[in-house]
PDB file of C-alpha atoms and ligand atoms in Angstrom:
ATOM      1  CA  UNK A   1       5.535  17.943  -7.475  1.00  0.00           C
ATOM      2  CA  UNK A   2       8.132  15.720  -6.511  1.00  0.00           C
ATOM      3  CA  UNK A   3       7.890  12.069  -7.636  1.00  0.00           C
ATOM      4  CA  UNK A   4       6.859   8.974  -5.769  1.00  0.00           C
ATOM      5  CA  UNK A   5       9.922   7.418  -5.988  1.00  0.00           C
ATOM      6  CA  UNK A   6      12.003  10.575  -4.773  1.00  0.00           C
ATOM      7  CA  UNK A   7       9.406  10.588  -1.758  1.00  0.00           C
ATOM      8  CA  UNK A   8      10.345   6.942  -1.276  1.00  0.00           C
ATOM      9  CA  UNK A   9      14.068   7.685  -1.519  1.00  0.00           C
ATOM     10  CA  UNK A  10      13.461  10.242   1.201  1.00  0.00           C
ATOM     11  CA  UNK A  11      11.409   7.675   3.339  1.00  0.00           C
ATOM     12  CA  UNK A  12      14.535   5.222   3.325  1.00  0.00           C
ATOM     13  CA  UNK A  13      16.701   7.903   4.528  1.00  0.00           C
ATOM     14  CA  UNK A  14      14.639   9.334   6.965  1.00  0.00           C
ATOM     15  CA  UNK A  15      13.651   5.564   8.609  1.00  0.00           C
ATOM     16  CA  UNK A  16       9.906   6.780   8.323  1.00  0.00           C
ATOM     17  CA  UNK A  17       7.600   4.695   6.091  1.00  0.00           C
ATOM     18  CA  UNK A  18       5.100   5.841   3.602  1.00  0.00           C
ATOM     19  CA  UNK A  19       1.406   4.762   4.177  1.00  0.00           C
ATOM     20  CA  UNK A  20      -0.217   2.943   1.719  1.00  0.00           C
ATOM     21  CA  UNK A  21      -3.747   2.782   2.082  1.00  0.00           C
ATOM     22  CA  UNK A  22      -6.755   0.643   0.343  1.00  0.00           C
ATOM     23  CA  UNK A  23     -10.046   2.438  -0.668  1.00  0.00           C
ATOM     24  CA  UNK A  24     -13.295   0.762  -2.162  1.00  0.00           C
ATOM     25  CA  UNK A  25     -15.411   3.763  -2.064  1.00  0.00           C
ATOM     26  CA  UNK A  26     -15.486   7.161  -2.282  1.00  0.00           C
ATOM     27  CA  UNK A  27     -16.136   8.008   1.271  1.00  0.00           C
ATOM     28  CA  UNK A  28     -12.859   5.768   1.976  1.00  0.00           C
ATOM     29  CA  UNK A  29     -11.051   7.448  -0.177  1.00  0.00           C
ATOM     30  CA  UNK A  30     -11.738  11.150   0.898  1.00  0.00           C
ATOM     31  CA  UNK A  31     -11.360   9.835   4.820  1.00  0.00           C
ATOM     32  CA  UNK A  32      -7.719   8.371   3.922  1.00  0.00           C
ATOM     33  CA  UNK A  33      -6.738  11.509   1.955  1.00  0.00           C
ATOM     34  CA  UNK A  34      -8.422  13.943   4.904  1.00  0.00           C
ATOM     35  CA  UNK A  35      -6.565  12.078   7.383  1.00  0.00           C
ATOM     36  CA  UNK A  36      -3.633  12.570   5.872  1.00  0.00           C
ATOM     37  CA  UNK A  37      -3.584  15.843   4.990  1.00  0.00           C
ATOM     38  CA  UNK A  38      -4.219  16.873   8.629  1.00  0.00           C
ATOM     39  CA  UNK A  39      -1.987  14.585  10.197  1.00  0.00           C
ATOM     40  CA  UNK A  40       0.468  16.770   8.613  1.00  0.00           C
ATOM     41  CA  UNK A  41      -0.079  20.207   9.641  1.00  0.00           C
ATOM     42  CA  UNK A  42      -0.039  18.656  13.063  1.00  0.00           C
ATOM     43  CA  UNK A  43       2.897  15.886  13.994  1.00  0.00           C
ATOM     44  CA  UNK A  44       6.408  16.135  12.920  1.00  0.00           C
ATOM     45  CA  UNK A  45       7.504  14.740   9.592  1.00  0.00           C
ATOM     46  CA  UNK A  46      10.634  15.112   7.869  1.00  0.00           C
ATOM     47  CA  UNK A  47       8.439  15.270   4.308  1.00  0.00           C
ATOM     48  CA  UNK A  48       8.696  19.100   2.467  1.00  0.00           C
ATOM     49  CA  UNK A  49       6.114  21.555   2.241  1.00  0.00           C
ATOM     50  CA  UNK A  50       4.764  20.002   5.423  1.00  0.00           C
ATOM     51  CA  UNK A  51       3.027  17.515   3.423  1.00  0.00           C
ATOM     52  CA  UNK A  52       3.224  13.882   3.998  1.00  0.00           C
ATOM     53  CA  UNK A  53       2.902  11.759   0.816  1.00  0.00           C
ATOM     54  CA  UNK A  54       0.560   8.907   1.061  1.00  0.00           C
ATOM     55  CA  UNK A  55      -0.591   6.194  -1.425  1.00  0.00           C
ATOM     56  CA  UNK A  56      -4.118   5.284  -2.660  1.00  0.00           C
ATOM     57  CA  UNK A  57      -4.537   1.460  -3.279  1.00  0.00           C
ATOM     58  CA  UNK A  58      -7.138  -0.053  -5.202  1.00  0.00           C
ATOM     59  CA  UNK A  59      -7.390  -3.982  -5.482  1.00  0.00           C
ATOM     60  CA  UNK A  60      -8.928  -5.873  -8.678  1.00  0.00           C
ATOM     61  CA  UNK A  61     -12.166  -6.446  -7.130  1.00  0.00           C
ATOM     62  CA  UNK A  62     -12.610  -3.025  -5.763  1.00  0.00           C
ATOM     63  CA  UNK A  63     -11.604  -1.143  -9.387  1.00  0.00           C
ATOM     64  CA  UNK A  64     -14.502  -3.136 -10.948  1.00  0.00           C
ATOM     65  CA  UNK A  65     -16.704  -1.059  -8.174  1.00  0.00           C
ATOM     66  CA  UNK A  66     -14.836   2.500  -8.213  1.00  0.00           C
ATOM     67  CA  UNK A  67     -14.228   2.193 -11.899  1.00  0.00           C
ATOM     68  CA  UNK A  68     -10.067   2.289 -13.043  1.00  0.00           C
ATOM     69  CA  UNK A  69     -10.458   5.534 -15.090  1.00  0.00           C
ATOM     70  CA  UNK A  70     -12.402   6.873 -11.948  1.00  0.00           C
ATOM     71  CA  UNK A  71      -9.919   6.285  -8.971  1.00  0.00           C
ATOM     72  CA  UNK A  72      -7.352   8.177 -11.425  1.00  0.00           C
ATOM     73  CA  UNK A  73      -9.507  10.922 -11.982  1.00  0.00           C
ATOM     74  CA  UNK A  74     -10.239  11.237  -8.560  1.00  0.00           C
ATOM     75  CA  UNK A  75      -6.443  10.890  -7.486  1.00  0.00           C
ATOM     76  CA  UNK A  76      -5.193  13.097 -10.573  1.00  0.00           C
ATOM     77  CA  UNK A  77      -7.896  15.943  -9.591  1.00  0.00           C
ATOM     78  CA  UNK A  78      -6.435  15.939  -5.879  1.00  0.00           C
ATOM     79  CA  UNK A  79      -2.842  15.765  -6.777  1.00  0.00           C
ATOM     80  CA  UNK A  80      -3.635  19.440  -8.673  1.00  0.00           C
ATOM     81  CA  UNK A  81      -6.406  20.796  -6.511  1.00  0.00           C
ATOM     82  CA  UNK A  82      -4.597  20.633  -3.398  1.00  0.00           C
ATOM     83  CA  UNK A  83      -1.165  20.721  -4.829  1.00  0.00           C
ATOM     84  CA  UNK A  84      -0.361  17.044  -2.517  1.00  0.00           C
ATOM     85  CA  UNK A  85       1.775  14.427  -3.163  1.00  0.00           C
ATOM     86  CA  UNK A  86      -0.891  11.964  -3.060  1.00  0.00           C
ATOM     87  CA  UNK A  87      -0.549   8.872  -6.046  1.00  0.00           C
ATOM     88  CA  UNK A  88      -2.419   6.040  -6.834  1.00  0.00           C
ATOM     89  CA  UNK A  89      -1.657   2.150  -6.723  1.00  0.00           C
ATOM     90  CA  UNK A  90      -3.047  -0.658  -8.809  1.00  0.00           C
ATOM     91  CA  UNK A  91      -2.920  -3.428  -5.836  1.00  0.00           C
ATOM     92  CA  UNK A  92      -1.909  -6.739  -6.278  1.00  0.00           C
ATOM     93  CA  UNK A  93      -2.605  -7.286 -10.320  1.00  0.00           C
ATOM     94  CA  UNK A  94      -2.146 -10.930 -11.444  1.00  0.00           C
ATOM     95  CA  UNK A  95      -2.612 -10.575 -15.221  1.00  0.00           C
ATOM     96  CA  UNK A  96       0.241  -9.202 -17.338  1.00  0.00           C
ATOM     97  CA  UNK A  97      -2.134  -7.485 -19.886  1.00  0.00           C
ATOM     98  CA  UNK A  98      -4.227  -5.727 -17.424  1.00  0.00           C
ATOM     99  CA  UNK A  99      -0.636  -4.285 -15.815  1.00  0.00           C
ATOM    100  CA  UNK A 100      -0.021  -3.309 -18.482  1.00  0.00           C
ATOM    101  CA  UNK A 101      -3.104  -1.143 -19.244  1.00  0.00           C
ATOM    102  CA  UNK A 102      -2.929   0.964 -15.748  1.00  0.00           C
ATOM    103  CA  UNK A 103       0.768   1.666 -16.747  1.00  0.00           C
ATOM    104  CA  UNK A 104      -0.144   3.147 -19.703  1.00  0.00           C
ATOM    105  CA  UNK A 105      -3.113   4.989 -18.339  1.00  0.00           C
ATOM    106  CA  UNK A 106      -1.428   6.818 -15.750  1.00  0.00           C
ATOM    107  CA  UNK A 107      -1.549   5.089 -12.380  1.00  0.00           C
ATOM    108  CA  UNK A 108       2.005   5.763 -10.550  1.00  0.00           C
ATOM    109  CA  UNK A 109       2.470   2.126  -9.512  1.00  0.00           C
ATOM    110  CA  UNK A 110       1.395  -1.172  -9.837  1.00  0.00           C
ATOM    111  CA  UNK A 111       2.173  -4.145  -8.077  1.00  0.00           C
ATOM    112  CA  UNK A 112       2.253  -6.840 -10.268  1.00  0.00           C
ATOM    113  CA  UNK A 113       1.680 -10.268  -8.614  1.00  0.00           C
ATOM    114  CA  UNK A 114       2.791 -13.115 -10.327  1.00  0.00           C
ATOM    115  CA  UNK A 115       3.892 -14.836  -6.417  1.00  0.00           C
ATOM    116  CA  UNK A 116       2.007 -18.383  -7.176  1.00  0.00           C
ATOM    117  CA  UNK A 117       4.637 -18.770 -10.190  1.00  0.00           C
ATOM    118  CA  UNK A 118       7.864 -20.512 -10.154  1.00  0.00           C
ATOM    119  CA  UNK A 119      10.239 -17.311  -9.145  1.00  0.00           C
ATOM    120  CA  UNK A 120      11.672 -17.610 -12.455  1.00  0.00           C
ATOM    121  CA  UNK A 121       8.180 -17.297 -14.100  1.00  0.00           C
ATOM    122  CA  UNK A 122       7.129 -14.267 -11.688  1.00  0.00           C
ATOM    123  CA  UNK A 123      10.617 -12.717 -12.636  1.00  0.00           C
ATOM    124  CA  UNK A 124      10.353 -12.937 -16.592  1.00  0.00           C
ATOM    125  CA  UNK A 125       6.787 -11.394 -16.507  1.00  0.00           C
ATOM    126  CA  UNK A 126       7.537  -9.093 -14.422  1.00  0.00           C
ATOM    127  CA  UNK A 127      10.572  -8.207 -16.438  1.00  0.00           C
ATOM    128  CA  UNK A 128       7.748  -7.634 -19.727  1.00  0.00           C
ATOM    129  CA  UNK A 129       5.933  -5.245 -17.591  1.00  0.00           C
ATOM    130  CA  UNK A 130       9.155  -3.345 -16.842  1.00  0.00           C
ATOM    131  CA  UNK A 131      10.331  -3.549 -20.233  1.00  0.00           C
ATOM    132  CA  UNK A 132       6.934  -2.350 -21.226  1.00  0.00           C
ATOM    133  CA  UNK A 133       6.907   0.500 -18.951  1.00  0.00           C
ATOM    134  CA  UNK A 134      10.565   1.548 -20.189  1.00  0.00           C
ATOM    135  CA  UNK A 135       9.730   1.710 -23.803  1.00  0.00           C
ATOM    136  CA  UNK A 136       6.554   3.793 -23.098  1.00  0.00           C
ATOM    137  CA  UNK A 137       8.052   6.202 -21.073  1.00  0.00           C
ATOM    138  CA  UNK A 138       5.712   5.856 -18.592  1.00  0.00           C
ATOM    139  CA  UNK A 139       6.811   7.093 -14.849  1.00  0.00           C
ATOM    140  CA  UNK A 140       4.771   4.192 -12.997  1.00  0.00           C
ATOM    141  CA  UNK A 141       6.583   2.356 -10.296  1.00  0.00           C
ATOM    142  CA  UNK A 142       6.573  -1.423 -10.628  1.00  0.00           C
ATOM    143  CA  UNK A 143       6.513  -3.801  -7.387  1.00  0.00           C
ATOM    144  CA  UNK A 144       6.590  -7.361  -7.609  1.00  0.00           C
ATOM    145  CA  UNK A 145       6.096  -9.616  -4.659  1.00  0.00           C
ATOM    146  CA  UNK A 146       8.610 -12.156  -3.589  1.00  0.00           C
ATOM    147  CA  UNK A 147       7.746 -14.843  -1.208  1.00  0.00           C
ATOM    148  CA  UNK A 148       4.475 -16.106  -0.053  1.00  0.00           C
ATOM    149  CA  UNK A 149       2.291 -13.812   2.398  1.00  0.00           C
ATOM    150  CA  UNK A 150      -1.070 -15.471   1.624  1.00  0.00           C
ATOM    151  CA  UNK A 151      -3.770 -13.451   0.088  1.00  0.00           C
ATOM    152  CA  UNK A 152      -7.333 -12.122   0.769  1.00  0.00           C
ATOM    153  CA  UNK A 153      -8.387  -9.478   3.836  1.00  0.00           C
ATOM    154  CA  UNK A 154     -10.574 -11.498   5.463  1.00  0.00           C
ATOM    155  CA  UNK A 155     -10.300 -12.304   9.222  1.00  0.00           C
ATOM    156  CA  UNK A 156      -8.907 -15.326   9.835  1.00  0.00           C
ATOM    157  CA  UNK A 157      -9.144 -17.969  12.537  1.00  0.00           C
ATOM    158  CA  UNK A 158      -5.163 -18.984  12.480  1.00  0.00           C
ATOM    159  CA  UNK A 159      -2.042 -18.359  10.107  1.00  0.00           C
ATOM    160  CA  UNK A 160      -2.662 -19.921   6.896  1.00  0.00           C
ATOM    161  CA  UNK A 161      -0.999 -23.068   5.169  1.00  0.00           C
ATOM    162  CA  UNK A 162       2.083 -22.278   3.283  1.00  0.00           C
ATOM    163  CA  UNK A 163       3.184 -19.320   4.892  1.00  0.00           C
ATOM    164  CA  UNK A 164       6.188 -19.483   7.519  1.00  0.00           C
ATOM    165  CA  UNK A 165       9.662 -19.151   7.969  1.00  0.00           C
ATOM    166  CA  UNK A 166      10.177 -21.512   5.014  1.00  0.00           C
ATOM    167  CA  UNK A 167       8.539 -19.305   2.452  1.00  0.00           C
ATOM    168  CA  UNK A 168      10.616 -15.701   3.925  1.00  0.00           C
ATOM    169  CA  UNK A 169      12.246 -14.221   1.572  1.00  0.00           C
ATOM    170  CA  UNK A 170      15.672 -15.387   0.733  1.00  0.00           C
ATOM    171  CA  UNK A 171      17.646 -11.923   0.580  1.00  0.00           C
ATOM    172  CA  UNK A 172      20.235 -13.258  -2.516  1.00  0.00           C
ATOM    173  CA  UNK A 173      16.893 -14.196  -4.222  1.00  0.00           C
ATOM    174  CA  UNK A 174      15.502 -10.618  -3.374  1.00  0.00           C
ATOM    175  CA  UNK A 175      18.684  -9.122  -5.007  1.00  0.00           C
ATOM    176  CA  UNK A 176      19.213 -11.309  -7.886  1.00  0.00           C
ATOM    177  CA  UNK A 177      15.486 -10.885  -8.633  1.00  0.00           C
ATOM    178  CA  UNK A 178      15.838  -7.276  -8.687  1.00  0.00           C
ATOM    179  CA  UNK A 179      18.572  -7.251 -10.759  1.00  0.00           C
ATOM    180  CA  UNK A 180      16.948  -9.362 -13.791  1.00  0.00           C
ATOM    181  CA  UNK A 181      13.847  -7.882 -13.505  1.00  0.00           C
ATOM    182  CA  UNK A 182      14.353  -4.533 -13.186  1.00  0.00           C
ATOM    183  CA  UNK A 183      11.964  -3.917 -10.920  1.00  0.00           C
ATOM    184  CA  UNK A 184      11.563  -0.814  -8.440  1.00  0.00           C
ATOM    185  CA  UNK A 185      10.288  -1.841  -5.351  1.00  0.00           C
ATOM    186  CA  UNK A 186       9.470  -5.263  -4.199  1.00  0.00           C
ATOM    187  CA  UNK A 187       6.989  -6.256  -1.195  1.00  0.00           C
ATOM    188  CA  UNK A 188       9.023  -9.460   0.587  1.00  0.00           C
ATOM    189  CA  UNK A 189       7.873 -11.962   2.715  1.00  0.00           C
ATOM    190  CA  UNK A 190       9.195 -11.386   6.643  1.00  0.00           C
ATOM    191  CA  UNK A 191       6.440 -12.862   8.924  1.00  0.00           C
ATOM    192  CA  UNK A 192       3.876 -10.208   7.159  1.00  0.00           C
ATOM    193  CA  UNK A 193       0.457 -12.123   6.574  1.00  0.00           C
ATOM    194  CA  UNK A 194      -2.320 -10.683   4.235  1.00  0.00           C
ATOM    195  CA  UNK A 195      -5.950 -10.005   6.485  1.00  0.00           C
ATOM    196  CA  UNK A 196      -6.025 -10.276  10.472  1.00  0.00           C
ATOM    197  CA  UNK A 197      -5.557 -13.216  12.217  1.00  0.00           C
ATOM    198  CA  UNK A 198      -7.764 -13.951  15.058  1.00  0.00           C
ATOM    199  CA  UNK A 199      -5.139 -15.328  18.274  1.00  0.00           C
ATOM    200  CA  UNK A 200      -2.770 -12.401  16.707  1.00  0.00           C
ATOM    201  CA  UNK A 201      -0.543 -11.905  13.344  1.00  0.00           C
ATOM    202  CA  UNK A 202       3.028 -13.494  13.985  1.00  0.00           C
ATOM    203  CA  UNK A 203       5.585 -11.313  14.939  1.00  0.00           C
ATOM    204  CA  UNK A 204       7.683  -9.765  11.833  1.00  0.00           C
ATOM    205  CA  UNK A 205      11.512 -10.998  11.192  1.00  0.00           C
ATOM    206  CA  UNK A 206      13.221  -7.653  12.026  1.00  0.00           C
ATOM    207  CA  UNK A 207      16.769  -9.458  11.317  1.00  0.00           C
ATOM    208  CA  UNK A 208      14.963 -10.519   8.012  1.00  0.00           C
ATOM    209  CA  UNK A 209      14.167  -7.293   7.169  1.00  0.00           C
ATOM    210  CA  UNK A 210      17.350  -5.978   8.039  1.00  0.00           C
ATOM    211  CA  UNK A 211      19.093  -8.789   6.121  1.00  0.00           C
ATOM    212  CA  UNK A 212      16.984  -7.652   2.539  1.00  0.00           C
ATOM    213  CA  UNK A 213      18.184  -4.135   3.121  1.00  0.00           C
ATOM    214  CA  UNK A 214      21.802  -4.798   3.123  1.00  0.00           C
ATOM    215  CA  UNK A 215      21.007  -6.787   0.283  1.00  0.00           C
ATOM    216  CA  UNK A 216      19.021  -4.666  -2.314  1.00  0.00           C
ATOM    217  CA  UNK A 217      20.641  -1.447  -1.430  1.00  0.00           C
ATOM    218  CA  UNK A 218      18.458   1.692  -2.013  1.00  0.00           C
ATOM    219  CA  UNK A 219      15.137  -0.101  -3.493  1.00  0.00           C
ATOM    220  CA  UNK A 220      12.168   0.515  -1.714  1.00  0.00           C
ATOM    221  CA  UNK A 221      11.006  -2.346   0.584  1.00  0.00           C
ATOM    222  CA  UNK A 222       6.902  -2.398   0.919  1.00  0.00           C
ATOM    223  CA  UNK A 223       5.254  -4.179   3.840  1.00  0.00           C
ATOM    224  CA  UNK A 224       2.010  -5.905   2.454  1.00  0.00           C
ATOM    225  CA  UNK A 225      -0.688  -7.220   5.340  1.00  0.00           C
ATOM    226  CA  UNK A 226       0.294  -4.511   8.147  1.00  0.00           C
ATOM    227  CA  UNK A 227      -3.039  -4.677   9.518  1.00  0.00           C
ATOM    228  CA  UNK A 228      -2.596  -6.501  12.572  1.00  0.00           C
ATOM    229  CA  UNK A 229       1.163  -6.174  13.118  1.00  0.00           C
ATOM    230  CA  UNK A 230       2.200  -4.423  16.572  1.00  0.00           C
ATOM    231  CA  UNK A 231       2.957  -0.939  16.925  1.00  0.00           C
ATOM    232  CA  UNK A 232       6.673  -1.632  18.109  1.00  0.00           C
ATOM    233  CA  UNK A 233       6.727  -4.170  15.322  1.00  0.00           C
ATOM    234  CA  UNK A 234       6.134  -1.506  12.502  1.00  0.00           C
ATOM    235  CA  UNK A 235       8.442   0.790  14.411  1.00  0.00           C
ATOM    236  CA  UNK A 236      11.379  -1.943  14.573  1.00  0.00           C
ATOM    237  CA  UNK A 237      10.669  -2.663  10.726  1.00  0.00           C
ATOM    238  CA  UNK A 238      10.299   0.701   9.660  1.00  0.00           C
ATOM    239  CA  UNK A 239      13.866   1.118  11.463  1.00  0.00           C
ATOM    240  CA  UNK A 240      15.316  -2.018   9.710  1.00  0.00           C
ATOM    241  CA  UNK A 241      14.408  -0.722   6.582  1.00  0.00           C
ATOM    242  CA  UNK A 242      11.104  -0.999   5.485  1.00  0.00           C
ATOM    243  CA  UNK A 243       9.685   2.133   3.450  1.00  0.00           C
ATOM    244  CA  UNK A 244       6.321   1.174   2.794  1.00  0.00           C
ATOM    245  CA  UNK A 245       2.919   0.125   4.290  1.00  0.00           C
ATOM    246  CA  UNK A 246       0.021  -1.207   3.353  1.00  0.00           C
ATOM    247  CA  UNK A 247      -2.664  -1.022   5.292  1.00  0.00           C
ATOM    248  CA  UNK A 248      -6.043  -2.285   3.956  1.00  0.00           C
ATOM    249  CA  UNK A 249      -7.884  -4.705   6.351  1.00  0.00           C
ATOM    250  CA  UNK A 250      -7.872  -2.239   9.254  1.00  0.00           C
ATOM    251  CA  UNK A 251      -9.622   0.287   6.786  1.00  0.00           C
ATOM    252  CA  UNK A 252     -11.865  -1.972   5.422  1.00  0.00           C
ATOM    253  CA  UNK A 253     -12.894  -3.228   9.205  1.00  0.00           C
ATOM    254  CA  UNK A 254     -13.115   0.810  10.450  1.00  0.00           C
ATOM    255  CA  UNK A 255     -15.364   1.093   7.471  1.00  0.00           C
ATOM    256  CA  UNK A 256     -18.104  -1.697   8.018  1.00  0.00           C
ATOM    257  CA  UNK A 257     -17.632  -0.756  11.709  1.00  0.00           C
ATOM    258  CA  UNK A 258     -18.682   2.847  11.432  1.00  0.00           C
ATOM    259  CA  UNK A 259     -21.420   1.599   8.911  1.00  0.00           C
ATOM    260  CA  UNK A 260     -23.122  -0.830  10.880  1.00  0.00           C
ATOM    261  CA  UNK A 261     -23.040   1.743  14.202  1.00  0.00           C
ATOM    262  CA  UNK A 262     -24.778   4.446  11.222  1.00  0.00           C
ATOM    263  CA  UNK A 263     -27.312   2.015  10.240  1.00  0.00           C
ATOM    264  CA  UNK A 264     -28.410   1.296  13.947  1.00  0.00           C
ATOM    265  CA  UNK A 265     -28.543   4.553  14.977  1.00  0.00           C
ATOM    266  CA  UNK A 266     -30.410   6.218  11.804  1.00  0.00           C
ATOM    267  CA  UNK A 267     -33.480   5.276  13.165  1.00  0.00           C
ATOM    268  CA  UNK A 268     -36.311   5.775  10.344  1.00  0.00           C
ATOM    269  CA  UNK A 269     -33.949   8.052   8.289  1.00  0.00           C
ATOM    270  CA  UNK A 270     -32.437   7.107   4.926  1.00  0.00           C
ATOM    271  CA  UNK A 271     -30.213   9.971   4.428  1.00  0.00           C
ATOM    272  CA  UNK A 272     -26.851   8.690   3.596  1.00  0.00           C
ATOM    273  CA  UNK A 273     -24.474  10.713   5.236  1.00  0.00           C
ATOM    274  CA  UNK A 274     -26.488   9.475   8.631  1.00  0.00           C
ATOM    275  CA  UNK A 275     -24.510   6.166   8.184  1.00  0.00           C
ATOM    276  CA  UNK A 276     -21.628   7.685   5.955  1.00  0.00           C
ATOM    277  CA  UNK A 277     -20.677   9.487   8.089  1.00  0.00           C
ATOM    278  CA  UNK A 278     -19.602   7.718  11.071  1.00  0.00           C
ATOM    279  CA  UNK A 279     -17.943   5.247   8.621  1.00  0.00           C
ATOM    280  CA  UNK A 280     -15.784   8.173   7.253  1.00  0.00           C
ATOM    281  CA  UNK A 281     -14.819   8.751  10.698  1.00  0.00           C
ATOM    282  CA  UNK A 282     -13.799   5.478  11.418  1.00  0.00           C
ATOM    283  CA  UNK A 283     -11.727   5.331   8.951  1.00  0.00           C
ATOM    284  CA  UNK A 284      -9.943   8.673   8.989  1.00  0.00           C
ATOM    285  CA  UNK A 285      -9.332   8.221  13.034  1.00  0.00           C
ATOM    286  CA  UNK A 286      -7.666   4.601  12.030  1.00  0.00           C
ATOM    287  CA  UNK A 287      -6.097   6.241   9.018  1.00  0.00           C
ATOM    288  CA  UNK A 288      -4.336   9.532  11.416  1.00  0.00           C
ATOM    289  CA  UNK A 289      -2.966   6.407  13.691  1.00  0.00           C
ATOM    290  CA  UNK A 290      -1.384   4.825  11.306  1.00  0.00           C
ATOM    291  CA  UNK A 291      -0.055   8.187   9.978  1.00  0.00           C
ATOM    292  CA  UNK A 292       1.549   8.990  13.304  1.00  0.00           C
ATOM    293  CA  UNK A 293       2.928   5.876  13.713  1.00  0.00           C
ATOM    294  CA  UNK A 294       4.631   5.606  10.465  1.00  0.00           C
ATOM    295  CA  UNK A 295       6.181   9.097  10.873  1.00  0.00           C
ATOM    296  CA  UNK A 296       7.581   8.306  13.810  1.00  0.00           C
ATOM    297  CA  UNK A 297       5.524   9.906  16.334  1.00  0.00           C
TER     298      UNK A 297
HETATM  299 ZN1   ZN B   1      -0.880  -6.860  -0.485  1.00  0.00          ZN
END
């Protein structure tokens, strides 16, 4: 099995993005990875073995309900069951300690975020954790977040306070970060915004993006907050260099979606799979969307 970062590698020279996707449950988790999987045997990719890697995301809050050991099991057992390049993300962690801990149990990234600090603070922790990982020997992927993109999935009513064109990512800082830190991928700030927002996300900096690639060379460039963002948007960005995205809001509204329509519909039946079900497909038709898009199709 190749590695996430060769996949990543081959992303960036393709100009096709790898989807990143956020799961609270089990039933999201198996819908993402389904979707996936068959998305592959049927559009054109230029990933080998006719698979298309993807990544599994899990937030703080959502670990605490899937269990951290768990969502690794799960992930591990699929990885060698079905012989897929299919790897696991600890999303957005804020303390150092517990970044620390899913490094050294086996996830295959994390993304630290330390984005409220002073850059200089965010860029010496993150520095620990990637001197950390180094000595171990561990083969996890660090990301660290420059520049503000907000935080929380929620829907919101307008963009929120603090993020805009002041708070993009400064492509010098981008490289100069990477350089002291170490780090191996960094998610930047280029009109991205965390959660939906109601009269429409803003429209991402493609000259931005563009900009940070010439900058940071060959280091993978992850999209946070894509939910929302226009399909020629992700297309142009994807293009400028952009070889990750996270998706997460869009799952998490196909999910309650598909739950609520189960729960009306099961009349007096409390079978699970009667509302389950329909949020599983929800989820894996918003999941094989996203798929195509970011493959270019
Ligand atoms: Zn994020």
């Amino acid at each position: 099995m190749n590695t996430l970062q060769h996949y990543l590698q081959q992303a960036l020279e393709h100009k096709v993005a790898i989807g990143h996707y956020n799961f609270a449950t089990m039933t999201m988790a198996r819908a993402i990875f389904d979707a996936v999987r068959t998305a592959s045997e049927s559009i054109e990719h230029p990933f080998p073995d006719g698979k298309i890697p993807l990544v599994l995301g899990i937030s703080e809050g959502d670990r605490k309900l899937f269990g951290t050991r768990e969502a690794l099991a799960i992930v591990q057992l699929w990885r060698e069951e079905y012989q897929y390049p299919v790897f696991l993300d600890g999303d957005h962690v804020h303390d150092l300690e517990d970044a620390k801990s899913l490094v050294a149990m086996g996830y295959d990234m994390v993304v630290y975020d330390a984005v409220t600090e002073p850059i200089k603070v965010n860029q010496e922790y993150t520095k620990q954790l990637v001197n950390y990982r180094d000595e171990g020997g561990y083969p996890c992927l660090i990301e660290s977040e420059i520049g503000f993109i907000s935080s929380g999935s929620e829907i919101k009513d307008s963009i929120p306070d603090g993020v805009g064109p002041e708070t993009m990512t400064d492509p010098q800082v981008a490289r100069s970060f990477i350089d002291a830190a170490g780090v191996d991928a960094i998610a930047p700030s280029v009109g991205n915004i965390h959660g939906l927002i109601k009269s429409g996300n803003p429209k991402l900096d493609i000259d931005r993006i563009a900009d940070l690639r010439n900058a940071i060379g060959e280091v993978p460039m992850v999209l946070h907050g894509g939910s929302g963002t226009s399909d020629e948007d992700f297309v142009a960005a994807i293009r400028a260099g952009i070889t990750m995205i996270h998706i997460s809001t869009d799952i998490r509204l196909s999910y309650k979606t598909g739950l609520q329509q189960g729960i009306e519909s099961m009349g007096d039946s409390v079978a699970p799979a009667k509302y389950l079900d329909p949020a599983y497909q929800e989820v894996y038709d918003t999941v094989t969307r996203y798929t195509k898009l970011f493959s270019g199709k």
